[in-house]
């Protein structure tokens, strides 16, 4: 079971809202650079044509390996020539459909919880994980 530190209920919603606002902009990878992103790029990943954003403070359990996620290229500096795309592994989250949320990381023990972009609101299934039963 993957457990993260809980800070507050509204923080996850604010993080998703911020990620949604940045969805139209190109994003860099935070996962592949030792946990730090370059410049101001958001932590976004693409899986099966859907864009997912990072949500913190969620208790979740890793399921089966799903496949590969990619990060959109980052253009937050004056160097627009860097179109590199990085990849990592997507894992199912027990109890959630992958069209709603996935876990992403190089190993099942080192994952981030990502939710599909949905206009700034968290799906009810994800709210249950954050708020508890």
PDB file of C-alpha atoms in Angstrom:
ATOM      1  CA  UNK A   1       0.000   0.000   0.000  1.00  0.00           C
ATOM      2  CA  UNK A   2       1.311   3.391  -0.963  1.00  0.00           C
ATOM      3  CA  UNK A   3       0.653   5.963   1.752  1.00  0.00           C
ATOM      4  CA  UNK A   4       1.420   9.643   1.502  1.00  0.00           C
ATOM      5  CA  UNK A   5       1.454  12.354   4.154  1.00  0.00           C
ATOM      6  CA  UNK A   6      -1.869  14.178   4.465  1.00  0.00           C
ATOM      7  CA  UNK A   7      -1.744  17.949   4.751  1.00  0.00           C
ATOM      8  CA  UNK A   8      -5.317  18.947   3.986  1.00  0.00           C
ATOM      9  CA  UNK A   9      -8.406  18.074   1.972  1.00  0.00           C
ATOM     10  CA  UNK A  10      -8.363  21.082  -0.260  1.00  0.00           C
ATOM     11  CA  UNK A  11      -4.706  20.885  -1.230  1.00  0.00           C
ATOM     12  CA  UNK A  12      -5.316  17.988  -3.625  1.00  0.00           C
ATOM     13  CA  UNK A  13      -8.135  19.874  -5.331  1.00  0.00           C
ATOM     14  CA  UNK A  14      -5.969  22.977  -5.640  1.00  0.00           C
ATOM     15  CA  UNK A  15      -3.118  20.940  -7.115  1.00  0.00           C
ATOM     16  CA  UNK A  16      -5.431  19.404  -9.706  1.00  0.00           C
ATOM     17  CA  UNK A  17      -6.812  22.821 -10.545  1.00  0.00           C
ATOM     18  CA  UNK A  18      -3.293  24.156 -11.033  1.00  0.00           C
ATOM     19  CA  UNK A  19      -2.385  21.176 -13.208  1.00  0.00           C
ATOM     20  CA  UNK A  20      -5.527  21.710 -15.279  1.00  0.00           C
ATOM     21  CA  UNK A  21      -4.634  25.343 -15.822  1.00  0.00           C
ATOM     22  CA  UNK A  22      -1.237  24.307 -17.106  1.00  0.00           C
ATOM     23  CA  UNK A  23      -2.599  21.557 -19.368  1.00  0.00           C
ATOM     24  CA  UNK A  24      -2.634  23.831 -22.382  1.00  0.00           C
ATOM     25  CA  UNK A  25       1.034  24.622 -21.861  1.00  0.00           C
ATOM     26  CA  UNK A  26       3.815  22.159 -22.556  1.00  0.00           C
ATOM     27  CA  UNK A  27       5.073  20.310 -19.499  1.00  0.00           C
ATOM     28  CA  UNK A  28       8.388  18.883 -18.303  1.00  0.00           C
ATOM     29  CA  UNK A  29       9.151  15.780 -16.340  1.00  0.00           C
ATOM     30  CA  UNK A  30       9.714  15.869 -12.602  1.00  0.00           C
ATOM     31  CA  UNK A  31       9.828  12.104 -12.256  1.00  0.00           C
ATOM     32  CA  UNK A  32      12.846  11.459 -14.415  1.00  0.00           C
ATOM     33  CA  UNK A  33      15.040  14.202 -12.969  1.00  0.00           C
ATOM     34  CA  UNK A  34      15.332  12.914  -9.421  1.00  0.00           C
ATOM     35  CA  UNK A  35      12.087  14.528  -8.316  1.00  0.00           C
ATOM     36  CA  UNK A  36      12.826  18.046  -9.499  1.00  0.00           C
ATOM     37  CA  UNK A  37      11.299  19.597 -12.564  1.00  0.00           C
ATOM     38  CA  UNK A  38      13.081  21.927 -14.886  1.00  0.00           C
ATOM     39  CA  UNK A  39      11.828  25.486 -14.631  1.00  0.00           C
ATOM     40  CA  UNK A  40       8.120  25.920 -14.085  1.00  0.00           C
ATOM     41  CA  UNK A  41       6.817  22.896 -15.962  1.00  0.00           C
ATOM     42  CA  UNK A  42       3.890  21.024 -14.440  1.00  0.00           C
ATOM     43  CA  UNK A  43       4.012  17.340 -13.580  1.00  0.00           C
ATOM     44  CA  UNK A  44       1.818  15.931 -16.350  1.00  0.00           C
ATOM     45  CA  UNK A  45       1.829  12.536 -18.028  1.00  0.00           C
ATOM     46  CA  UNK A  46       0.011  11.138 -21.056  1.00  0.00           C
ATOM     47  CA  UNK A  47      -1.429   7.618 -21.042  1.00  0.00           C
ATOM     48  CA  UNK A  48      -3.681   6.205 -23.772  1.00  0.00           C
ATOM     49  CA  UNK A  49      -4.309   9.690 -25.149  1.00  0.00           C
ATOM     50  CA  UNK A  50      -5.415  11.151 -21.792  1.00  0.00           C
ATOM     51  CA  UNK A  51      -3.496  13.774 -19.805  1.00  0.00           C
ATOM     52  CA  UNK A  52      -3.047  13.125 -16.079  1.00  0.00           C
ATOM     53  CA  UNK A  53      -1.913  15.524 -13.364  1.00  0.00           C
ATOM     54  CA  UNK A  54      -0.284  14.797 -10.008  1.00  0.00           C
ATOM     55  CA  UNK A  55      -2.473  14.822  -6.890  1.00  0.00           C
ATOM     56  CA  UNK A  56      -0.839  14.699  -3.450  1.00  0.00           C
ATOM     57  CA  UNK A  57      -2.077  13.363  -0.124  1.00  0.00           C
ATOM     58  CA  UNK A  58      -3.892  10.311  -1.462  1.00  0.00           C
ATOM     59  CA  UNK A  59      -3.756   6.868   0.152  1.00  0.00           C
ATOM     60  CA  UNK A  60      -3.802   4.272  -2.604  1.00  0.00           C
ATOM     61  CA  UNK A  61      -2.815   0.705  -3.408  1.00  0.00           C
ATOM     62  CA  UNK A  62      -0.853  -0.186  -6.531  1.00  0.00           C
ATOM     63  CA  UNK A  63      -2.411  -2.645  -8.935  1.00  0.00           C
ATOM     64  CA  UNK A  64      -1.075  -4.294 -12.057  1.00  0.00           C
ATOM     65  CA  UNK A  65       1.384  -2.797 -14.516  1.00  0.00           C
ATOM     66  CA  UNK A  66      -0.539  -1.108 -17.335  1.00  0.00           C
ATOM     67  CA  UNK A  67       2.049   0.139 -19.782  1.00  0.00           C
ATOM     68  CA  UNK A  68       4.016   3.266 -20.590  1.00  0.00           C
ATOM     69  CA  UNK A  69       3.258   6.919 -19.902  1.00  0.00           C
ATOM     70  CA  UNK A  70       5.033   9.815 -21.553  1.00  0.00           C
ATOM     71  CA  UNK A  71       5.691  13.389 -20.552  1.00  0.00           C
ATOM     72  CA  UNK A  72       4.959  16.183 -22.983  1.00  0.00           C
ATOM     73  CA  UNK A  73       8.001  18.193 -24.102  1.00  0.00           C
ATOM     74  CA  UNK A  74       8.868  21.205 -21.966  1.00  0.00           C
ATOM     75  CA  UNK A  75       9.301  24.698 -23.388  1.00  0.00           C
ATOM     76  CA  UNK A  76       9.506  26.842 -20.247  1.00  0.00           C
ATOM     77  CA  UNK A  77      12.829  28.385 -21.221  1.00  0.00           C
ATOM     78  CA  UNK A  78      14.008  30.274 -24.289  1.00  0.00           C
ATOM     79  CA  UNK A  79      15.241  26.990 -25.801  1.00  0.00           C
ATOM     80  CA  UNK A  80      12.209  25.798 -27.785  1.00  0.00           C
ATOM     81  CA  UNK A  81      14.353  23.237 -29.590  1.00  0.00           C
ATOM     82  CA  UNK A  82      14.081  20.682 -26.738  1.00  0.00           C
ATOM     83  CA  UNK A  83      11.256  18.397 -27.844  1.00  0.00           C
ATOM     84  CA  UNK A  84      12.460  15.415 -25.821  1.00  0.00           C
ATOM     85  CA  UNK A  85       9.754  13.167 -24.419  1.00  0.00           C
ATOM     86  CA  UNK A  86      10.458  10.924 -21.452  1.00  0.00           C
ATOM     87  CA  UNK A  87       8.622   7.803 -20.416  1.00  0.00           C
ATOM     88  CA  UNK A  88       7.882   5.815 -17.292  1.00  0.00           C
ATOM     89  CA  UNK A  89       5.591   2.989 -16.174  1.00  0.00           C
ATOM     90  CA  UNK A  90       1.867   3.292 -15.486  1.00  0.00           C
ATOM     91  CA  UNK A  91       0.256   1.123 -12.815  1.00  0.00           C
ATOM     92  CA  UNK A  92      -3.394   0.565 -12.015  1.00  0.00           C
ATOM     93  CA  UNK A  93      -4.737   1.924  -8.746  1.00  0.00           C
ATOM     94  CA  UNK A  94      -6.891  -0.645  -6.963  1.00  0.00           C
ATOM     95  CA  UNK A  95     -10.553   0.349  -6.992  1.00  0.00           C
ATOM     96  CA  UNK A  96     -10.177   2.972  -9.740  1.00  0.00           C
ATOM     97  CA  UNK A  97     -10.537   2.678 -13.490  1.00  0.00           C
ATOM     98  CA  UNK A  98      -7.354   3.759 -15.341  1.00  0.00           C
ATOM     99  CA  UNK A  99      -9.465   6.295 -17.239  1.00  0.00           C
ATOM    100  CA  UNK A 100      -9.852   8.087 -13.869  1.00  0.00           C
ATOM    101  CA  UNK A 101      -6.485   7.644 -12.127  1.00  0.00           C
ATOM    102  CA  UNK A 102      -3.178   5.817 -12.401  1.00  0.00           C
ATOM    103  CA  UNK A 103       0.055   5.547 -10.460  1.00  0.00           C
ATOM    104  CA  UNK A 104       3.288   6.368 -12.274  1.00  0.00           C
ATOM    105  CA  UNK A 105       6.876   5.537 -11.431  1.00  0.00           C
ATOM    106  CA  UNK A 106       9.898   3.493 -12.336  1.00  0.00           C
ATOM    107  CA  UNK A 107       8.972   0.867  -9.717  1.00  0.00           C
ATOM    108  CA  UNK A 108       5.713   0.086  -7.858  1.00  0.00           C
ATOM    109  CA  UNK A 109       7.314   1.308  -4.615  1.00  0.00           C
ATOM    110  CA  UNK A 110       8.179   4.731  -6.047  1.00  0.00           C
ATOM    111  CA  UNK A 111       5.013   6.042  -7.653  1.00  0.00           C
ATOM    112  CA  UNK A 112       3.027   9.228  -7.907  1.00  0.00           C
ATOM    113  CA  UNK A 113      -0.780   9.336  -7.954  1.00  0.00           C
ATOM    114  CA  UNK A 114      -2.146  10.964 -11.108  1.00  0.00           C
ATOM    115  CA  UNK A 115      -5.725  11.865 -12.010  1.00  0.00           C
ATOM    116  CA  UNK A 116      -7.076  12.479 -15.487  1.00  0.00           C
ATOM    117  CA  UNK A 117      -7.557  16.153 -16.342  1.00  0.00           C
ATOM    118  CA  UNK A 118     -11.193  16.996 -15.650  1.00  0.00           C
ATOM    119  CA  UNK A 119     -11.591  20.748 -15.677  1.00  0.00           C
ATOM    120  CA  UNK A 120     -10.368  21.358 -12.137  1.00  0.00           C
ATOM    121  CA  UNK A 121     -12.644  19.021 -10.179  1.00  0.00           C
ATOM    122  CA  UNK A 122     -11.668  15.710  -8.659  1.00  0.00           C
ATOM    123  CA  UNK A 123     -13.738  12.669  -9.630  1.00  0.00           C
ATOM    124  CA  UNK A 124     -15.900  11.353  -6.746  1.00  0.00           C
ATOM    125  CA  UNK A 125     -13.898   8.107  -6.624  1.00  0.00           C
ATOM    126  CA  UNK A 126     -10.725  10.092  -5.940  1.00  0.00           C
ATOM    127  CA  UNK A 127     -12.459  12.319  -3.358  1.00  0.00           C
ATOM    128  CA  UNK A 128     -13.309   9.134  -1.421  1.00  0.00           C
ATOM    129  CA  UNK A 129      -9.604   8.213  -1.258  1.00  0.00           C
ATOM    130  CA  UNK A 130      -8.704  11.670   0.005  1.00  0.00           C
ATOM    131  CA  UNK A 131     -11.597  12.150   2.431  1.00  0.00           C
ATOM    132  CA  UNK A 132     -11.709   8.544   3.657  1.00  0.00           C
ATOM    133  CA  UNK A 133     -14.767   6.359   4.221  1.00  0.00           C
TER     134      UNK A 133
END
